[in-house]
Short mmCIF file of C-alpha atoms in Angstrom, two decimals:
data_model
loop_
_atom_site.label_atom_id
_atom_site.label_comp_id
_atom_site.label_asym_id
_atom_site.label_seq_id
_atom_site.Cartn_x
_atom_site.Cartn_y
_atom_site.Cartn_z
CA MET A 1 0.00 0.00 0.00
CA THR A 2 1.36 3.38 -0.99
CA ILE A 3 1.17 6.46 1.22
CA ALA A 4 -1.48 7.92 -1.10
CA ASP A 5 -3.63 4.78 -0.76
CA ARG A 6 -3.74 5.18 3.01
CA TRP A 7 -5.77 8.36 2.64
CA LEU A 8 -8.35 6.96 0.26
CA LEU A 9 -11.91 6.95 1.54
CA PRO A 10 -14.22 3.98 0.85
CA ASP A 11 -16.42 4.36 -2.22
CA GLY A 12 -19.46 6.48 -1.46
CA MET A 13 -17.96 8.01 1.69
CA ASP A 14 -17.11 11.69 1.64
CA GLU A 15 -15.66 14.34 3.87
CA ILE A 16 -17.23 17.79 4.06
CA LEU A 17 -14.78 20.68 3.91
CA PRO A 18 -15.13 24.45 4.21
CA PRO A 19 -17.11 26.30 2.99
CA GLN A 20 -19.64 23.50 2.34
CA ALA A 21 -19.50 22.33 5.97
CA THR A 22 -20.42 25.84 7.10
CA ARG A 23 -23.29 25.99 4.61
CA MET A 24 -24.60 22.61 5.82
CA GLU A 25 -24.48 23.66 9.46
CA GLU A 26 -26.29 26.91 8.71
CA LEU A 27 -28.97 24.99 6.82
CA ARG A 28 -29.29 22.38 9.57
CA ARG A 29 -29.99 25.13 12.10
CA THR A 30 -32.41 26.85 9.72
CA LEU A 31 -34.42 23.67 9.14
CA LEU A 32 -34.52 22.57 12.78
CA ASP A 33 -35.63 26.07 13.79
CA LEU A 34 -38.34 25.88 11.10
CA TYR A 35 -39.56 22.53 12.44
CA ASP A 36 -39.55 23.86 15.99
CA ARG A 37 -41.81 26.73 14.90
CA TRP A 38 -44.22 24.14 13.49
CA GLY A 39 -44.22 22.25 16.83
CA TYR A 40 -41.83 19.37 16.01
CA ASP A 41 -39.63 18.11 18.84
CA LEU A 42 -36.05 17.08 18.07
CA VAL A 43 -34.97 13.45 18.61
CA MET A 44 -31.55 11.85 18.20
CA PRO A 45 -31.72 8.14 17.32
CA PRO A 46 -28.68 5.94 18.02
CA PRO A 47 -26.34 5.18 15.10
CA VAL A 48 -26.50 1.42 15.75
CA GLU A 49 -29.29 -0.85 16.99
CA PHE A 50 -29.98 -4.56 17.29
CA LEU A 51 -31.21 -5.89 13.95
CA ASP A 52 -34.44 -7.34 15.31
CA SER A 53 -35.63 -3.82 16.24
CA LEU A 54 -33.86 -1.84 13.52
CA LEU A 55 -35.42 -3.81 10.65
CA THR A 56 -38.78 -4.65 12.18
CA GLY A 57 -41.60 -3.95 9.73
CA THR A 58 -39.38 -2.28 7.12
CA GLY A 59 -39.26 -4.74 4.20
CA THR A 60 -36.33 -6.17 2.28
CA ASP A 61 -35.02 -2.96 0.70
CA LEU A 62 -33.77 -1.55 4.00
CA ASP A 63 -32.32 -4.92 4.99
CA LEU A 64 -30.12 -4.90 1.88
CA GLN A 65 -28.95 -1.36 2.63
CA THR A 66 -27.99 -2.07 6.26
CA PHE A 67 -24.40 -2.63 7.34
CA LYS A 68 -24.38 -5.51 9.81
CA LEU A 69 -21.96 -6.23 12.64
CA THR A 70 -21.71 -8.36 15.75
CA ASP A 71 -22.02 -6.83 19.21
CA GLN A 72 -18.86 -7.84 21.10
CA LEU A 73 -20.72 -7.61 24.42
CA THR A 74 -23.74 -9.82 23.68
CA GLY A 75 -22.94 -11.67 20.47
CA ARG A 76 -26.16 -10.36 18.92
CA MET A 77 -26.33 -8.94 15.42
CA MET A 78 -26.53 -5.18 15.11
CA GLY A 79 -27.04 -2.83 12.19
CA ALA A 80 -25.95 0.70 11.39
CA SER A 81 -28.95 2.91 10.71
CA ALA A 82 -29.63 3.28 6.97
CA ASP A 83 -32.92 5.15 7.45
CA VAL A 84 -33.97 7.16 10.49
CA THR A 85 -37.75 6.86 9.94
CA PRO A 86 -38.22 3.33 11.40
CA GLN A 87 -36.14 4.35 14.41
CA VAL A 88 -38.30 7.40 15.05
CA ALA A 89 -41.41 5.21 14.69
CA ARG A 90 -39.99 2.93 17.39
CA MET A 91 -39.29 5.90 19.63
CA ASP A 92 -42.88 7.09 19.28
CA ALA A 93 -44.43 3.67 19.83
CA HIS A 94 -42.10 2.21 22.45
CA SER A 95 -40.10 4.98 24.15
CA LEU A 96 -42.34 8.05 24.27
CA LYS A 97 -45.79 6.39 24.41
CA ARG A 98 -47.54 9.75 24.19
CA GLN A 99 -51.24 10.05 23.47
CA GLY A 100 -52.61 12.04 20.56
CA PRO A 101 -50.60 13.59 17.73
CA VAL A 102 -46.82 13.59 18.19
CA ARG A 103 -44.52 15.68 15.98
CA LEU A 104 -40.85 14.68 15.83
CA CYS A 105 -37.91 15.88 13.73
CA TYR A 106 -34.31 14.76 13.33
CA CYS A 107 -31.03 15.42 11.54
CA THR A 108 -28.36 12.72 11.61
CA THR A 109 -25.92 10.85 9.38
CA VAL A 110 -26.94 7.39 8.20
CA LEU A 111 -24.82 4.66 6.61
CA ARG A 112 -25.84 2.58 3.60
CA ALA A 113 -24.31 -0.58 2.15
CA GLN A 114 -25.01 0.47 -1.45
CA ALA A 115 -24.48 3.88 -2.99
CA ASP A 116 -27.51 5.76 -4.28
CA LYS A 117 -27.47 5.39 -8.08
CA HIS A 118 -28.24 9.10 -8.49
CA GLN A 119 -26.38 10.75 -5.61
CA GLY A 120 -23.49 8.28 -5.40
CA GLY A 121 -23.13 8.57 -1.62
CA ARG A 122 -23.43 6.00 1.13
CA SER A 123 -23.46 8.39 4.10
CA PRO A 124 -26.24 10.94 3.60
CA MET A 125 -27.15 13.31 6.39
CA GLN A 126 -30.85 12.59 6.76
CA VAL A 127 -33.11 15.39 7.92
CA GLY A 128 -36.88 15.21 8.17
CA VAL A 129 -40.06 15.09 10.21
CA GLU A 130 -42.61 12.49 11.27
CA LEU A 131 -46.16 13.13 12.47
CA PHE A 132 -47.68 10.28 14.49
CA GLY A 133 -51.15 9.71 15.89
CA HIS A 134 -53.40 11.37 13.29
CA ALA A 135 -54.91 9.42 10.40
CA GLY A 136 -56.68 12.38 8.80
CA LEU A 137 -55.79 14.17 5.60
CA ASP A 138 -54.91 17.34 7.50
CA ALA A 139 -51.76 15.64 8.78
CA ASP A 140 -50.70 14.75 5.23
CA VAL A 141 -51.35 18.32 4.06
CA GLU A 142 -49.22 19.66 6.92
CA VAL A 143 -46.34 17.35 6.03
CA LEU A 144 -46.50 18.28 2.35
CA ARG A 145 -46.54 22.00 3.14
CA LEU A 146 -43.63 21.63 5.53
CA ALA A 147 -41.61 19.67 2.95
CA LEU A 148 -42.12 22.46 0.41
CA SER A 149 -41.26 25.10 3.01
CA SER A 150 -38.06 23.17 3.76
CA LEU A 151 -37.00 23.24 0.12
CA ALA A 152 -37.75 26.95 -0.07
CA ALA A 153 -35.69 27.58 3.07
CA ALA A 154 -32.80 25.66 1.45
CA GLY A 155 -32.92 27.92 -1.60
CA ALA A 156 -35.19 26.11 -4.07
CA ARG A 157 -36.90 28.60 -6.40
CA GLU A 158 -38.86 26.14 -8.52
CA THR A 159 -40.38 22.89 -7.24
CA HIS A 160 -42.27 20.09 -8.96
CA LEU A 161 -44.32 17.80 -6.71
CA ALA A 162 -45.14 14.24 -7.77
CA LEU A 163 -48.10 12.74 -5.88
CA SER A 164 -49.66 9.29 -5.79
CA HIS A 165 -51.56 6.93 -3.49
CA ILE A 166 -50.45 3.36 -2.77
CA ALA A 167 -54.01 2.21 -1.98
CA ILE A 168 -55.11 2.56 -5.62
CA TYR A 169 -53.01 -0.35 -6.92
CA ARG A 170 -53.19 -2.28 -3.65
CA GLU A 171 -56.99 -2.32 -3.59
CA LEU A 172 -57.30 -3.19 -7.29
CA VAL A 173 -55.18 -6.34 -6.92
CA ARG A 174 -56.44 -7.33 -3.47
CA GLY A 175 -57.82 -10.85 -3.45
CA ILE A 176 -56.91 -11.76 -7.04
CA GLY A 177 -54.86 -14.73 -5.88
CA TRP A 178 -52.02 -14.51 -8.40
CA SER A 179 -48.89 -16.60 -8.08
CA GLU A 180 -45.89 -14.77 -6.66
CA ASP A 181 -44.14 -14.86 -10.05
CA ILE A 182 -47.09 -13.27 -11.90
CA GLU A 183 -47.53 -10.60 -9.24
CA ARG A 184 -43.84 -9.73 -9.34
CA ALA A 185 -43.82 -9.62 -13.14
CA LEU A 186 -46.81 -7.24 -13.25
CA PHE A 187 -45.33 -5.08 -10.51
CA ASP A 188 -42.07 -4.79 -12.42
CA ALA A 189 -43.84 -4.02 -15.71
CA ILE A 190 -45.92 -1.27 -14.08
CA GLU A 191 -42.83 0.33 -12.57
CA ARG A 192 -41.20 0.36 -16.04
CA LYS A 193 -44.38 1.56 -17.78
CA ALA A 194 -44.03 -1.43 -20.12
CA TYR A 195 -47.55 -1.15 -21.51
CA VAL A 196 -47.38 -4.12 -23.90
CA VAL A 197 -46.14 -6.44 -21.16
CA ILE A 198 -48.79 -5.13 -18.75
CA ASP A 199 -51.60 -5.72 -21.24
CA GLU A 200 -50.36 -9.25 -21.97
CA LEU A 201 -50.04 -10.20 -18.29
CA VAL A 202 -53.45 -8.78 -17.43
CA ALA A 203 -55.18 -10.46 -20.40
CA ALA A 204 -53.67 -13.82 -19.49
CA ASN A 205 -54.26 -13.72 -15.75
CA VAL A 206 -57.32 -11.55 -14.96
CA ALA A 207 -60.72 -13.10 -15.75
CA ASP A 208 -62.89 -10.14 -14.72
CA PRO A 209 -63.07 -7.85 -17.81
CA LYS A 210 -63.75 -4.70 -15.76
CA LEU A 211 -60.79 -5.34 -13.48
CA ALA A 212 -58.60 -6.20 -16.45
CA ARG A 213 -59.49 -2.92 -18.14
CA MET A 214 -58.73 -0.89 -14.99
CA LEU A 215 -55.38 -2.62 -14.39
CA SER A 216 -54.34 -1.96 -17.98
CA GLU A 217 -55.46 1.65 -17.73
CA LEU A 218 -53.84 2.40 -14.36
CA PRO A 219 -50.20 2.81 -15.56
CA ARG A 220 -51.45 5.24 -18.21
CA LEU A 221 -53.04 7.53 -15.63
CA HIS A 222 -50.32 10.11 -15.16
CA GLY A 223 -50.08 13.83 -15.81
CA GLY A 224 -51.28 17.09 -14.31
CA ALA A 225 -54.22 17.64 -11.97
CA GLU A 226 -56.65 17.01 -14.82
CA ILE A 227 -55.69 13.31 -14.74
CA LEU A 228 -57.59 12.92 -11.45
CA GLU A 229 -60.93 13.59 -13.12
CA HIS A 230 -60.03 11.21 -15.92
CA ALA A 231 -59.14 8.59 -13.29
CA ARG A 232 -62.57 8.91 -11.67
CA LEU A 233 -64.12 7.79 -14.97
CA ALA A 234 -61.51 5.15 -15.79
CA LEU A 235 -61.73 3.59 -12.31
CA ALA A 236 -65.47 4.04 -11.77
CA ASP A 237 -65.93 0.30 -11.22
CA ALA A 238 -63.11 0.06 -8.68
CA PRO A 239 -63.64 -0.73 -4.98
CA GLU A 240 -64.75 2.10 -2.72
CA ALA A 241 -61.25 2.34 -1.21
CA VAL A 242 -59.84 3.28 -4.64
CA ARG A 243 -62.38 6.07 -5.08
CA GLU A 244 -61.58 7.31 -1.57
CA ALA A 245 -57.88 7.41 -2.46
CA LEU A 246 -58.66 9.50 -5.54
CA ASP A 247 -60.73 11.89 -3.41
CA GLN A 248 -57.80 12.23 -1.02
CA LEU A 249 -55.46 13.18 -3.88
CA VAL A 250 -57.92 15.85 -5.01
CA ARG A 251 -58.10 17.29 -1.50
CA LEU A 252 -54.32 17.09 -1.03
CA HIS A 253 -53.86 19.03 -4.25
CA ARG A 254 -56.27 21.73 -3.13
CA GLY A 255 -54.72 21.95 0.34
CA VAL A 256 -51.18 22.38 -0.95
CA VAL A 257 -52.05 24.76 -3.81
CA ALA A 258 -53.76 27.08 -1.32
CA GLU A 259 -50.43 27.54 0.49
CA HIS A 260 -47.98 27.00 -2.40
CA PRO A 261 -49.59 28.14 -5.66
CA GLU A 262 -46.16 28.34 -7.32
CA VAL A 263 -45.60 24.55 -7.15
CA SER A 264 -46.33 22.45 -10.23
CA PHE A 265 -47.98 19.03 -9.74
CA TYR A 266 -47.58 15.68 -11.43
CA PHE A 267 -49.73 12.66 -10.61
CA ASP A 268 -48.75 9.06 -11.39
CA LEU A 269 -51.45 6.77 -10.06
CA ALA A 270 -49.29 3.68 -10.63
CA GLU A 271 -46.30 5.00 -8.65
CA LEU A 272 -45.30 2.06 -6.45
CA ARG A 273 -42.22 3.43 -4.67
CA GLY A 274 -42.14 2.11 -1.12
CA TYR A 275 -45.04 -0.28 -1.78
CA GLN A 276 -44.00 -2.62 1.04
CA TYR A 277 -43.78 0.28 3.46
CA HIS A 278 -46.27 3.01 2.59
CA THR A 279 -50.01 2.74 3.16
CA GLY A 280 -51.46 5.93 1.68
CA MET A 281 -50.28 9.00 -0.17
CA VAL A 282 -46.66 9.10 -1.38
CA PHE A 283 -44.81 12.09 -2.78
CA ALA A 284 -41.49 13.21 -4.19
CA ALA A 285 -40.39 16.81 -4.70
CA TYR A 286 -38.04 17.70 -7.56
CA VAL A 287 -35.98 20.79 -8.33
CA PRO A 288 -34.66 21.59 -11.84
CA GLY A 289 -31.02 20.62 -12.27
CA TYR A 290 -31.21 17.55 -10.01
CA GLY A 291 -31.78 14.08 -11.39
CA GLN A 292 -33.43 12.77 -8.24
CA ALA A 293 -36.06 13.87 -5.77
CA LEU A 294 -34.72 16.15 -3.03
CA SER A 295 -37.59 15.30 -0.68
CA LYS A 296 -39.53 12.04 -0.38
CA GLY A 297 -42.30 11.01 1.96
CA GLY A 298 -45.75 9.68 2.52
CA ARG A 299 -48.04 7.83 4.90
CA TYR A 300 -46.91 4.62 6.62
CA ASP A 301 -49.52 3.65 9.20
CA ASP A 302 -48.38 0.07 9.88
CA THR A 303 -44.82 0.57 11.14
CA GLY A 304 -45.65 1.12 14.82
CA LYS A 305 -47.64 -2.12 14.90
CA ALA A 306 -44.38 -4.09 14.95
CA PHE A 307 -43.48 -2.38 18.24
CA GLY A 308 -46.80 -3.22 19.86
CA ARG A 309 -48.52 0.11 19.30
CA ALA A 310 -50.12 0.74 15.92
CA ARG A 311 -50.12 4.46 15.18
CA PRO A 312 -51.02 6.46 12.07
CA ALA A 313 -47.88 8.09 10.70
CA THR A 314 -46.84 10.43 7.90
CA GLY A 315 -43.61 12.29 7.17
CA PHE A 316 -40.73 13.03 4.83
CA SER A 317 -36.95 12.99 4.70
CA MET A 318 -34.18 14.74 2.75
CA ASP A 319 -30.40 14.61 2.40
CA LEU A 320 -28.85 17.73 3.92
CA LYS A 321 -25.77 17.32 1.72
CA GLN A 322 -27.92 17.62 -1.40
CA LEU A 323 -30.00 20.47 -0.01
CA ALA A 324 -26.88 22.48 0.81
CA THR A 325 -25.97 22.59 -2.89
CA LEU A 326 -29.18 24.46 -3.78
CA ALA A 327 -27.68 27.81 -2.84
CA GLU A 328 -23.94 27.35 -2.94
CA ARG A 329 -22.06 30.50 -2.05
CA GLU A 330 -18.84 31.57 -0.49
CA PRO A 331 -19.06 32.37 3.22
CA PRO A 332 -19.04 36.11 4.01
CA THR A 333 -15.82 38.00 4.57
CA ASN A 334 -16.74 39.50 7.92
CA GLY A 335 -13.99 38.57 10.37
CA ILE A 336 -11.77 40.75 12.55
CA TRP A 337 -8.01 40.23 12.50
CA ALA A 338 -6.22 40.62 15.85
CA PRO A 339 -2.45 40.87 16.25
CA ASN A 340 -0.37 38.39 18.19
CA ARG A 341 0.51 40.32 21.29
CA GLU A 342 0.62 39.84 25.04
CA ASP A 343 -1.79 42.55 26.11
CA ALA A 344 -4.54 42.23 28.72
CA ALA A 345 -6.57 45.03 27.12
CA LEU A 346 -6.32 43.31 23.72
CA ASN A 347 -7.52 40.03 25.21
CA ASP A 348 -10.45 41.78 26.89
CA THR A 349 -11.41 43.43 23.59
CA ILE A 350 -11.25 40.12 21.71
CA ASN A 351 -13.41 38.42 24.34
CA ARG A 352 -16.01 41.21 24.23
CA LEU A 353 -16.20 41.05 20.43
CA ARG A 354 -16.61 37.26 20.44
CA ALA A 355 -19.30 37.53 23.12
CA ARG A 356 -21.20 39.88 20.78
CA GLY A 357 -21.07 37.27 18.05
CA GLU A 358 -18.14 38.63 16.06
CA ARG A 359 -15.67 36.30 14.35
CA VAL A 360 -12.19 37.22 15.64
CA ILE A 361 -9.03 35.50 14.40
CA GLN A 362 -5.88 36.20 16.37
CA ALA A 363 -2.59 35.80 14.55
CA LEU A 364 -0.15 33.14 15.73
CA PRO A 365 3.60 33.55 16.01
CA ASP A 366 5.40 33.38 12.63
CA GLN A 367 2.07 32.97 10.82
CA ARG A 368 2.53 33.41 7.06
CA THR A 369 -1.11 33.89 6.07
CA GLY A 370 -2.78 37.23 6.52
CA PRO A 371 -6.29 38.58 7.17
CA GLY A 372 -7.55 37.91 3.64
CA ALA A 373 -6.91 34.18 3.91
CA HIS A 374 -9.10 34.06 7.01
CA ARG A 375 -12.07 36.02 5.64
CA CYS A 376 -11.34 39.20 7.60
CA ASN A 377 -12.44 42.64 6.45
CA ARG A 378 -11.51 44.49 9.67
CA HIS A 379 -8.64 44.50 12.12
CA LEU A 380 -7.91 45.66 15.64
CA VAL A 381 -5.62 48.64 15.97
CA LEU A 382 -4.34 50.43 19.06
CA GLN A 383 -5.37 54.08 19.05
CA ASP A 384 -4.91 56.46 21.99
CA GLY A 385 -4.44 53.54 24.35
CA GLU A 386 -7.58 51.68 23.21
CA TRP A 387 -8.06 48.72 20.86
CA ARG A 388 -10.49 49.66 18.13
CA THR A 389 -11.95 47.92 15.10
CA GLU A 390 -11.04 49.50 11.78
CA PRO A 391 -11.75 48.47 8.18
CA LEU A 392 -8.95 46.78 6.28
CA ASP A 393 -7.72 48.52 3.14
#
């Protein structure tokens, strides 16, 4: 191994340097303050948990993304957190045990076994909110509005919101009794929008002509808000739960537009992201210039059941590293340069300035860099026996 190889980071792991680290910290504080103003309490989940609690009720996708290790104290298998949401659901159901709606927020680094195919990282800094204990649509509207407000606070000037509802597909296929292979094949074809394959699978495996027509039509139901009215007609023979899901999408659209009229909407009624996990509305928010959603979320009412306390739940999460690139800028040049000198009055002046929130950099002996390298636009000078702040030329 060469000396250079010793400093290589594992694939997908990154270090955050100035000024990006400063931008991320500023944004972290901005978002957590925003969530506090909306009534969300901060929680800090542990970075590692026993697998039997970490992966309870989460499906296979999270299992594949989880780094696993053996606890040297107990011999039990543990996992590094790859997604904070299940941990926060456990905290609500098992640790807090509060009654009524509970609003929680978080910001912490997670670790993933596989790099995100769009972002390329395996250690995102996950920030988000979860709202437990309310099954009504008002909770979903609140979460959607807060997600959009988060993107705006991060610097997004144009946002496109993709909305869907897991119950539409789930209720259409409920009770059909397909083999696992057929169900997986149709699921995969719908995700790829492979219309020919979908039509062939449905024709060969669905005897009810009305259901067959609706399943073939479902992947084609995508577009702007006008697609919801078209869906009412196309899915008129669907179970009541499907019609209720469509009504919820209409009301969600109205509720968000009232607060964020600048956001453009896209509906894909066959969006199956998080199918094993979500139970109701799902959404993804996109910003021009980024190939992936910057905010994802939805309703997941069944997660708390695995911890002995079923609770309605809805929320969203984002990667702070990605958000911090929305408004990249150099940090301000606003520091004060202080000379290296043994002087009690100078030390008192520096301490007073720092207590007022000023950034003061005191030179070190034989230092070769000057004020400009340390983002200083002022310096301390001794005038008439007093240390005063003066602009730098």
